[in-house]
């Protein structure tokens, strides 16, 4: 699933459900005449009415999986609602939480926004409902995204381990090798634009989720959260090398000025004037933009900061949580776990023509019905195998803050100044550090800085 530009970002969302079914009082017994043959005794209780739980999600076609659940679980029925994607859903959810009314039982939430809802005490700890029993079924880093301390607040549903999509024909026509390190990337960006001033290796996006994925891949730890204690660090070497790399390329004019997700960007990918894109593994949808280059595009692992390294970051993805307000916690938790661990369901959700989610369970990543599929557009290769390898390389220690919206907005405002040449990217990181530290302190957090 896609990202947060959002940022923040994104952000994504959880499932919530309710209480144990009520029982019907025993019906009064009917006495038969003494001489009559004994009558067949009627049941002493009537069948319990099914529990109904509400589920909010924006995943395409997920009603199919809800219908499967409802058919196989007549005692627990799920009422599905699309309350909007990302921020649209969060707006409705926040209103419901503030009013303490119409709160869903189960809800989809992006990873970057989970800590905010955890800090509000809005989500149910799923440990008491068997979460740790299925922990080993998930890619380890995705489990850390839904956990704090000993508590587990959601089930990972999809992810966006970062890869690099490249148009091999454009690169080969200009004698440019696919870069495997960031030093090579900077050199290739300059060489390609010099060889053909109308062509760029890549562009710089304003999307916050992309930038934080790049920080993640660099090994940065902008936040370390422990309850109300938080360490904030946007001035580390791992942060600053990302800012310097992309800032220098922007200043040198070797990056396309076109922003990602615009019509002009779609056109540039399709006509070969932008050759590569670093994105979450969900980014294969760009195949619809450039039919003329079908068979020329390929998926690569991300360039590394150290030659031979195997470190990656994540860009996008969300989890399914149960709200604390649910009247049916056991039933809601049961549905949330089933939706994200049943092997038939998790494979269905990867269907490229429907939900198209990137799997978070080890079984689905290894399922040949997913891993071995080849695509003519992507050079006829089983690209999911590259993506599965990327998922193994994601750093499990990366954390988000409880106030992602503020961080994303502040970063976005600073980036405007960077792109206008008013401040350097490194200076923007120092300002981001100072502003976020002050905000966290104002919100009552105990802040530690380097």
Short mmCIF file of C-alpha atoms in Angstrom, two decimals:
data_model
loop_
_atom_site.label_atom_id
_atom_site.label_comp_id
_atom_site.label_asym_id
_atom_site.label_seq_id
_atom_site.Cartn_x
_atom_site.Cartn_y
_atom_site.Cartn_z
CA UNK A 1 0.00 0.00 0.00
CA UNK A 2 1.06 3.38 -0.60
CA UNK A 3 2.59 5.83 1.45
CA UNK A 4 2.09 8.97 3.19
CA UNK A 5 3.03 12.08 1.47
CA UNK A 6 1.73 12.64 3.82
CA UNK A 7 3.86 11.26 5.55
CA UNK A 8 3.25 11.17 6.69
CA UNK A 9 4.04 8.89 6.40
CA UNK A 10 1.07 7.09 6.68
CA UNK A 11 -0.68 7.74 7.04
CA UNK A 12 -3.25 3.74 7.90
CA UNK A 13 -5.37 1.33 9.53
CA UNK A 14 -6.64 -0.97 12.34
CA UNK A 15 -9.56 -3.28 13.11
CA UNK A 16 -11.73 -3.10 16.18
CA UNK A 17 -14.42 -5.33 17.64
CA UNK A 18 -16.62 -6.23 20.55
CA UNK A 19 -17.83 -8.28 23.52
CA UNK A 20 -18.79 -11.83 24.17
CA UNK A 21 -22.30 -12.71 22.96
CA UNK A 22 -25.07 -12.46 25.50
CA UNK A 23 -26.91 -15.62 26.50
CA UNK A 24 -30.67 -16.02 26.47
CA UNK A 25 -32.30 -16.94 29.77
CA UNK A 26 -33.55 -20.56 29.95
CA UNK A 27 -37.12 -21.02 28.76
CA UNK A 28 -39.55 -22.23 31.45
CA UNK A 29 -40.12 -26.02 31.41
CA UNK A 30 -43.55 -27.36 30.39
CA UNK A 31 -45.06 -30.06 32.68
CA UNK A 32 -46.64 -33.06 30.92
CA UNK A 33 -49.62 -35.05 32.32
CA UNK A 34 -48.53 -37.89 34.59
CA UNK A 35 -50.04 -40.52 32.31
CA UNK A 36 -48.63 -39.12 29.13
CA UNK A 37 -45.49 -40.39 27.46
CA UNK A 38 -42.50 -38.20 28.27
CA UNK A 39 -42.18 -35.36 25.80
CA UNK A 40 -38.91 -34.49 24.04
CA UNK A 41 -37.30 -31.77 26.12
CA UNK A 42 -36.90 -28.42 24.31
CA UNK A 43 -33.54 -26.66 24.34
CA UNK A 44 -33.05 -24.64 27.49
CA UNK A 45 -31.37 -21.75 25.65
CA UNK A 46 -32.02 -20.05 22.36
CA UNK A 47 -29.17 -19.59 19.88
CA UNK A 48 -27.08 -16.54 20.71
CA UNK A 49 -27.36 -13.61 18.31
CA UNK A 50 -24.19 -13.03 16.29
CA UNK A 51 -21.78 -10.37 17.44
CA UNK A 52 -21.23 -7.58 14.90
CA UNK A 53 -17.96 -5.69 14.74
CA UNK A 54 -17.08 -2.72 12.56
CA UNK A 55 -13.97 -2.61 10.42
CA UNK A 56 -12.48 0.47 8.71
CA UNK A 57 -10.00 0.07 5.87
CA UNK A 58 -9.20 1.60 2.50
CA UNK A 59 -7.61 -1.52 0.98
CA UNK A 60 -9.10 -2.10 -2.49
CA UNK A 61 -11.53 -5.01 -2.72
CA UNK A 62 -11.05 -6.06 0.91
CA UNK A 63 -14.80 -6.60 1.08
CA UNK A 64 -13.99 -9.96 -0.54
CA UNK A 65 -12.05 -11.09 2.52
CA UNK A 66 -14.72 -9.68 4.84
CA UNK A 67 -17.33 -11.75 2.99
CA UNK A 68 -15.18 -14.86 3.39
CA UNK A 69 -14.96 -14.26 7.13
CA UNK A 70 -18.68 -13.64 7.49
CA UNK A 71 -19.51 -16.82 5.64
CA UNK A 72 -17.21 -18.96 7.78
CA UNK A 73 -17.93 -17.20 11.12
CA UNK A 74 -21.71 -16.88 11.49
CA UNK A 75 -21.32 -16.00 15.17
CA UNK A 76 -19.06 -12.97 14.47
CA UNK A 77 -20.12 -10.73 11.61
CA UNK A 78 -17.95 -7.91 10.27
CA UNK A 79 -19.46 -4.68 8.98
CA UNK A 80 -16.92 -3.13 6.61
CA UNK A 81 -16.63 0.59 5.89
CA UNK A 82 -14.20 2.60 3.80
CA UNK A 83 -13.93 5.79 5.87
CA UNK A 84 -11.33 7.31 3.54
CA UNK A 85 -7.69 6.61 2.74
CA UNK A 86 -4.91 7.66 5.08
CA UNK A 87 -5.49 11.15 6.43
CA UNK A 88 -9.12 11.04 5.33
CA UNK A 89 -9.76 8.10 7.61
CA UNK A 90 -7.73 9.58 10.46
CA UNK A 91 -9.86 12.72 10.42
CA UNK A 92 -13.02 10.66 10.87
CA UNK A 93 -11.36 8.40 13.44
CA UNK A 94 -10.08 11.34 15.49
CA UNK A 95 -13.54 12.86 15.52
CA UNK A 96 -15.02 9.58 16.71
CA UNK A 97 -12.41 9.21 19.44
CA UNK A 98 -12.98 12.76 20.68
CA UNK A 99 -16.74 12.24 20.76
CA UNK A 100 -16.37 8.71 22.17
CA UNK A 101 -18.97 7.65 19.63
CA UNK A 102 -19.05 5.55 16.46
CA UNK A 103 -15.51 4.30 17.06
CA UNK A 104 -14.69 1.29 14.86
CA UNK A 105 -13.75 -2.00 16.48
CA UNK A 106 -10.98 -2.75 13.99
CA UNK A 107 -9.12 -0.15 11.97
CA UNK A 108 -6.31 0.22 9.45
CA UNK A 109 -3.47 2.55 10.51
CA UNK A 110 -0.18 3.30 8.79
CA UNK A 111 2.98 2.47 10.73
CA UNK A 112 4.06 6.09 11.11
CA UNK A 113 0.77 7.00 12.81
CA UNK A 114 0.48 4.04 15.18
CA UNK A 115 2.57 5.63 17.97
CA UNK A 116 0.23 8.63 18.03
CA UNK A 117 -2.80 6.45 18.67
CA UNK A 118 -0.84 4.39 21.20
CA UNK A 119 0.04 7.61 23.04
CA UNK A 120 -3.68 8.50 23.11
CA UNK A 121 -4.35 5.12 24.74
CA UNK A 122 -6.79 4.45 21.89
CA UNK A 123 -5.59 0.96 20.95
CA UNK A 124 -5.98 -2.43 22.59
CA UNK A 125 -2.90 -4.39 23.64
CA UNK A 126 -3.36 -7.64 21.72
CA UNK A 127 -0.98 -9.76 23.80
CA UNK A 128 -3.81 -11.06 25.99
CA UNK A 129 -5.61 -12.12 22.79
CA UNK A 130 -2.85 -14.32 21.42
CA UNK A 131 -0.75 -11.87 19.42
CA UNK A 132 2.55 -13.37 20.51
CA UNK A 133 1.35 -16.80 19.45
CA UNK A 134 1.68 -15.69 15.82
CA UNK A 135 4.65 -13.33 16.18
CA UNK A 136 7.03 -15.72 14.43
CA UNK A 137 4.83 -15.81 11.33
CA UNK A 138 5.77 -12.22 10.49
CA UNK A 139 8.88 -10.60 9.05
CA UNK A 140 10.65 -9.49 12.27
CA UNK A 141 10.99 -5.80 11.42
CA UNK A 142 7.27 -5.47 10.73
CA UNK A 143 6.53 -6.82 14.21
CA UNK A 144 8.67 -4.13 15.82
CA UNK A 145 6.61 -1.53 13.94
CA UNK A 146 3.44 -2.59 15.79
CA UNK A 147 5.01 -3.12 19.23
CA UNK A 148 6.09 -0.95 22.15
CA UNK A 149 7.85 -2.58 25.05
CA UNK A 150 6.04 -5.84 25.81
CA UNK A 151 2.78 -4.67 24.22
CA UNK A 152 1.53 -5.39 20.70
CA UNK A 153 -1.00 -2.93 19.29
CA UNK A 154 -1.69 -4.19 15.78
CA UNK A 155 -0.98 -6.87 13.18
CA UNK A 156 1.24 -5.89 10.23
CA UNK A 157 -0.75 -6.10 7.00
CA UNK A 158 1.43 -4.69 4.25
CA UNK A 159 4.79 -3.00 3.82
CA UNK A 160 6.99 -1.07 1.42
CA UNK A 161 10.59 -2.31 1.58
CA UNK A 162 12.49 0.07 -0.66
CA UNK A 163 13.81 -0.94 -4.06
CA UNK A 164 15.03 0.95 -7.11
CA UNK A 165 13.13 0.75 -10.38
CA UNK A 166 15.30 1.51 -13.43
CA UNK A 167 14.79 1.83 -17.17
CA UNK A 168 17.73 -0.23 -18.43
CA UNK A 169 17.41 0.97 -22.01
CA UNK A 170 17.80 4.62 -21.05
CA UNK A 171 20.83 3.80 -18.91
CA UNK A 172 22.46 1.56 -21.51
CA UNK A 173 21.86 4.04 -24.33
CA UNK A 174 23.89 6.56 -22.31
CA UNK A 175 26.55 4.09 -21.08
CA UNK A 176 25.43 4.38 -17.45
CA UNK A 177 25.72 1.38 -15.14
CA UNK A 178 23.03 0.76 -12.53
CA UNK A 179 24.52 2.28 -9.34
CA UNK A 180 25.04 -0.04 -6.37
CA UNK A 181 26.31 2.61 -3.92
CA UNK A 182 25.19 6.17 -3.25
CA UNK A 183 28.57 7.49 -4.39
CA UNK A 184 28.01 5.70 -7.69
CA UNK A 185 24.48 7.10 -7.79
CA UNK A 186 25.71 10.71 -7.52
CA UNK A 187 28.35 10.08 -10.20
CA UNK A 188 25.80 8.42 -12.50
CA UNK A 189 23.31 11.28 -12.03
CA UNK A 190 25.89 13.81 -13.20
CA UNK A 191 27.13 11.63 -16.08
CA UNK A 192 23.67 10.86 -17.43
CA UNK A 193 22.52 14.46 -17.39
CA UNK A 194 25.75 15.53 -19.08
CA UNK A 195 25.31 12.85 -21.75
CA UNK A 196 21.76 13.97 -22.42
CA UNK A 197 20.62 17.26 -20.82
CA UNK A 198 16.99 16.23 -21.29
CA UNK A 199 17.39 13.07 -19.20
CA UNK A 200 17.81 12.65 -15.45
CA UNK A 201 18.72 9.65 -13.35
CA UNK A 202 16.07 10.57 -10.80
CA UNK A 203 14.14 13.40 -9.20
CA UNK A 204 13.79 14.67 -5.65
CA UNK A 205 10.34 14.25 -4.19
CA UNK A 206 8.66 16.37 -1.55
CA UNK A 207 7.04 13.23 -0.15
CA UNK A 208 7.86 12.89 3.54
CA UNK A 209 7.43 9.14 3.57
CA UNK A 210 10.09 8.79 0.89
CA UNK A 211 12.54 10.97 2.81
CA UNK A 212 12.04 9.07 6.06
CA UNK A 213 12.47 5.82 4.15
CA UNK A 214 15.82 7.15 2.96
CA UNK A 215 16.77 8.04 6.54
CA UNK A 216 15.74 4.54 7.59
CA UNK A 217 17.92 3.00 4.87
CA UNK A 218 20.84 5.16 6.00
CA UNK A 219 20.64 3.68 9.50
CA UNK A 220 19.34 6.90 11.09
CA UNK A 221 17.30 6.78 14.28
CA UNK A 222 15.51 10.12 14.43
CA UNK A 223 13.29 8.87 17.27
CA UNK A 224 13.68 6.42 20.11
CA UNK A 225 10.45 6.23 22.08
CA UNK A 226 9.87 4.77 25.53
CA UNK A 227 6.50 5.88 26.80
CA UNK A 228 6.71 9.61 27.46
CA UNK A 229 10.50 9.58 27.14
CA UNK A 230 11.80 10.28 23.66
CA UNK A 231 15.22 10.77 22.08
CA UNK A 232 15.23 13.02 19.00
CA UNK A 233 18.18 13.11 16.60
CA UNK A 234 18.08 14.78 13.18
CA UNK A 235 21.74 15.79 13.28
CA UNK A 236 23.42 12.37 13.23
CA UNK A 237 25.91 11.40 10.56
CA UNK A 238 23.32 8.99 9.15
CA UNK A 239 20.80 11.81 8.70
CA UNK A 240 23.26 14.39 7.44
CA UNK A 241 24.73 12.18 4.73
CA UNK A 242 21.27 11.76 3.21
CA UNK A 243 20.67 15.52 3.33
CA UNK A 244 24.08 16.30 1.83
CA UNK A 245 23.79 13.75 -0.99
CA UNK A 246 20.43 14.95 -2.23
CA UNK A 247 21.11 18.60 -1.44
CA UNK A 248 24.31 18.55 -3.48
CA UNK A 249 22.58 16.89 -6.43
CA UNK A 250 19.78 19.46 -6.33
CA UNK A 251 22.29 22.31 -6.22
CA UNK A 252 24.22 20.81 -9.14
CA UNK A 253 21.04 20.60 -11.22
CA UNK A 254 21.42 16.88 -11.98
CA UNK A 255 18.01 15.91 -10.56
CA UNK A 256 14.77 16.45 -12.40
CA UNK A 257 12.81 19.36 -10.87
CA UNK A 258 9.55 17.46 -11.47
CA UNK A 259 7.90 16.28 -8.28
CA UNK A 260 6.81 12.68 -7.80
CA UNK A 261 3.15 11.68 -8.30
CA UNK A 262 2.42 14.55 -10.68
CA UNK A 263 1.19 14.17 -14.25
CA UNK A 264 4.52 15.51 -15.50
CA UNK A 265 6.34 12.85 -13.50
CA UNK A 266 4.13 10.12 -14.95
CA UNK A 267 4.98 11.40 -18.42
CA UNK A 268 8.72 11.60 -17.66
CA UNK A 269 8.83 7.97 -16.55
CA UNK A 270 6.89 6.96 -19.63
CA UNK A 271 9.04 8.82 -22.15
CA UNK A 272 12.39 7.96 -20.57
CA UNK A 273 13.41 11.41 -19.31
CA UNK A 274 13.56 10.06 -15.74
CA UNK A 275 15.41 6.76 -15.63
CA UNK A 276 15.12 5.50 -12.05
CA UNK A 277 12.87 5.76 -9.01
CA UNK A 278 13.54 4.68 -5.43
CA UNK A 279 10.27 3.62 -3.80
CA UNK A 280 8.41 1.07 -1.78
CA UNK A 281 7.90 -2.26 -3.48
CA UNK A 282 4.34 -1.25 -4.27
CA UNK A 283 5.73 1.10 -6.94
CA UNK A 284 5.29 -1.38 -9.80
CA UNK A 285 2.14 0.51 -10.81
CA UNK A 286 4.38 2.83 -12.86
CA UNK A 287 4.29 0.14 -15.55
CA UNK A 288 1.07 1.74 -16.76
CA UNK A 289 2.90 4.97 -17.65
CA UNK A 290 5.40 3.68 -20.21
CA UNK A 291 4.21 0.90 -22.50
CA UNK A 292 6.92 1.85 -25.01
CA UNK A 293 9.53 0.66 -22.52
CA UNK A 294 7.87 -2.64 -21.65
CA UNK A 295 10.56 -5.23 -21.05
CA UNK A 296 13.22 -2.58 -20.37
CA UNK A 297 12.45 -1.82 -16.74
CA UNK A 298 13.96 -3.86 -13.93
CA UNK A 299 13.81 -3.94 -10.12
CA UNK A 300 17.05 -3.58 -8.15
CA UNK A 301 18.06 -3.54 -4.51
CA UNK A 302 18.75 -0.07 -3.15
CA UNK A 303 22.18 1.54 -3.51
CA UNK A 304 24.19 1.17 -0.33
CA UNK A 305 26.14 3.67 1.76
CA UNK A 306 28.91 1.10 2.12
CA UNK A 307 29.90 -1.12 -0.81
CA UNK A 308 28.58 -4.62 -0.26
CA UNK A 309 26.16 -3.47 2.45
CA UNK A 310 22.76 -5.04 2.95
CA UNK A 311 20.70 -2.37 4.69
CA UNK A 312 17.29 -1.16 3.62
CA UNK A 313 14.46 1.09 4.76
CA UNK A 314 10.71 0.96 4.41
CA UNK A 315 8.42 3.39 2.60
CA UNK A 316 4.72 2.79 3.20
CA UNK A 317 2.58 0.06 4.68
CA UNK A 318 0.01 -0.26 7.41
CA UNK A 319 -1.35 -2.45 10.16
CA UNK A 320 -4.67 -3.60 11.55
CA UNK A 321 -5.46 -2.57 15.12
CA UNK A 322 -8.30 -3.06 17.59
CA UNK A 323 -9.57 -0.02 19.46
CA UNK A 324 -9.80 0.05 23.21
CA UNK A 325 -13.38 1.29 22.89
CA UNK A 326 -14.58 -1.96 21.36
CA UNK A 327 -17.36 -3.78 23.18
CA UNK A 328 -16.12 -7.06 21.71
CA UNK A 329 -12.33 -7.21 22.14
CA UNK A 330 -11.97 -10.98 21.79
CA UNK A 331 -14.00 -11.15 18.60
CA UNK A 332 -12.34 -8.09 17.10
CA UNK A 333 -8.88 -9.44 17.91
CA UNK A 334 -9.79 -12.81 16.41
CA UNK A 335 -10.81 -11.18 13.13
CA UNK A 336 -7.72 -8.94 13.02
CA UNK A 337 -5.44 -11.93 13.53
CA UNK A 338 -7.24 -14.06 10.94
CA UNK A 339 -7.12 -11.30 8.33
CA UNK A 340 -3.34 -11.05 8.63
CA UNK A 341 -2.25 -14.64 9.25
CA UNK A 342 -4.56 -16.96 7.31
CA UNK A 343 -2.34 -18.08 4.41
CA UNK A 344 -5.17 -18.10 1.89
CA UNK A 345 -6.21 -14.58 2.85
CA UNK A 346 -2.71 -13.09 2.94
CA UNK A 347 -2.00 -14.50 -0.52
CA UNK A 348 -5.31 -13.17 -1.85
CA UNK A 349 -4.41 -9.70 -0.62
CA UNK A 350 -1.31 -9.67 -2.85
CA UNK A 351 -3.42 -9.97 -6.00
CA UNK A 352 -2.06 -7.28 -8.31
CA UNK A 353 -5.50 -6.67 -9.83
CA UNK A 354 -7.18 -6.16 -6.46
CA UNK A 355 -5.61 -5.24 -3.09
CA UNK A 356 -2.01 -5.54 -4.40
CA UNK A 357 -0.51 -5.55 -0.89
CA UNK A 358 3.12 -6.39 -0.22
CA UNK A 359 3.11 -9.36 2.20
CA UNK A 360 4.39 -9.21 5.77
CA UNK A 361 4.18 -12.92 6.61
CA UNK A 362 7.12 -15.22 5.96
CA UNK A 363 4.84 -17.89 4.49
CA UNK A 364 3.42 -15.61 1.82
CA UNK A 365 6.82 -14.16 0.95
CA UNK A 366 8.01 -17.74 0.33
CA UNK A 367 4.87 -18.91 -1.49
CA UNK A 368 5.82 -19.64 -5.14
CA UNK A 369 2.37 -18.39 -6.17
CA UNK A 370 3.70 -14.97 -5.21
CA UNK A 371 7.48 -15.20 -5.29
CA UNK A 372 7.91 -16.93 -8.65
CA UNK A 373 5.49 -14.85 -10.74
CA UNK A 374 7.22 -13.22 -13.71
CA UNK A 375 6.23 -10.00 -15.48
CA UNK A 376 6.97 -9.20 -19.11
CA UNK A 377 7.10 -5.47 -18.38
CA UNK A 378 9.77 -6.01 -15.73
CA UNK A 379 12.22 -7.76 -18.06
CA UNK A 380 10.34 -11.06 -17.66
CA UNK A 381 11.83 -11.53 -14.20
CA UNK A 382 10.37 -12.75 -10.88
CA UNK A 383 10.68 -9.30 -9.31
CA UNK A 384 9.06 -10.37 -6.05
CA UNK A 385 12.20 -12.31 -5.19
CA UNK A 386 14.22 -9.08 -5.25
CA UNK A 387 11.57 -7.39 -3.13
CA UNK A 388 11.54 -10.26 -0.63
CA UNK A 389 15.31 -9.90 -0.30
CA UNK A 390 14.86 -6.17 0.27
CA UNK A 391 12.38 -6.91 3.05
CA UNK A 392 14.97 -9.07 4.80
CA UNK A 393 17.37 -6.11 4.80
CA UNK A 394 15.08 -3.57 6.48
CA UNK A 395 16.57 -2.24 9.72
CA UNK A 396 14.28 -3.41 12.58
CA UNK A 397 15.31 -0.65 15.00
CA UNK A 398 13.65 2.31 13.25
CA UNK A 399 10.89 4.03 15.24
CA UNK A 400 8.32 6.74 14.60
CA UNK A 401 7.36 9.58 16.91
CA UNK A 402 3.91 9.99 18.51
CA UNK A 403 3.45 13.23 16.54
CA UNK A 404 4.18 12.32 12.93
CA UNK A 405 1.79 14.93 11.53
CA UNK A 406 3.77 17.74 13.14
CA UNK A 407 7.10 16.31 12.02
CA UNK A 408 5.90 15.85 8.45
CA UNK A 409 4.42 19.35 8.25
CA UNK A 410 7.57 20.94 9.65
CA UNK A 411 9.78 18.99 7.26
CA UNK A 412 7.57 19.96 4.33
CA UNK A 413 7.81 23.66 5.20
CA UNK A 414 11.60 23.46 5.48
CA UNK A 415 11.91 21.59 2.21
CA UNK A 416 10.22 24.46 0.39
CA UNK A 417 13.08 26.68 1.57
CA UNK A 418 15.68 24.09 0.56
CA UNK A 419 14.30 23.78 -2.95
CA UNK A 420 14.18 27.57 -3.26
CA UNK A 421 17.86 27.75 -2.34
CA UNK A 422 17.16 29.74 0.83
CA UNK A 423 18.79 27.22 3.19
CA UNK A 424 20.92 24.12 2.76
CA UNK A 425 19.45 20.70 3.34
CA UNK A 426 21.81 20.20 6.29
CA UNK A 427 20.63 23.47 7.84
CA UNK A 428 17.05 22.28 7.39
CA UNK A 429 17.84 19.17 9.43
CA UNK A 430 19.20 21.31 12.28
CA UNK A 431 16.07 23.46 12.21
CA UNK A 432 13.91 20.33 12.14
CA UNK A 433 15.77 19.08 15.20
CA UNK A 434 15.24 22.29 17.15
CA UNK A 435 11.59 22.68 16.22
CA UNK A 436 10.60 19.08 16.93
CA UNK A 437 12.44 19.03 20.27
CA UNK A 438 10.58 22.14 21.40
CA UNK A 439 7.26 20.72 20.24
CA UNK A 440 7.83 17.43 22.07
CA UNK A 441 8.68 19.27 25.28
CA UNK A 442 5.59 21.43 24.92
CA UNK A 443 3.51 18.25 24.63
CA UNK A 444 4.87 16.97 27.93
CA UNK A 445 7.48 14.52 26.67
CA UNK A 446 10.82 14.15 28.41
CA UNK A 447 13.28 14.74 25.57
CA UNK A 448 16.85 13.56 25.22
CA UNK A 449 19.09 14.89 22.46
CA UNK A 450 22.56 13.84 21.26
#
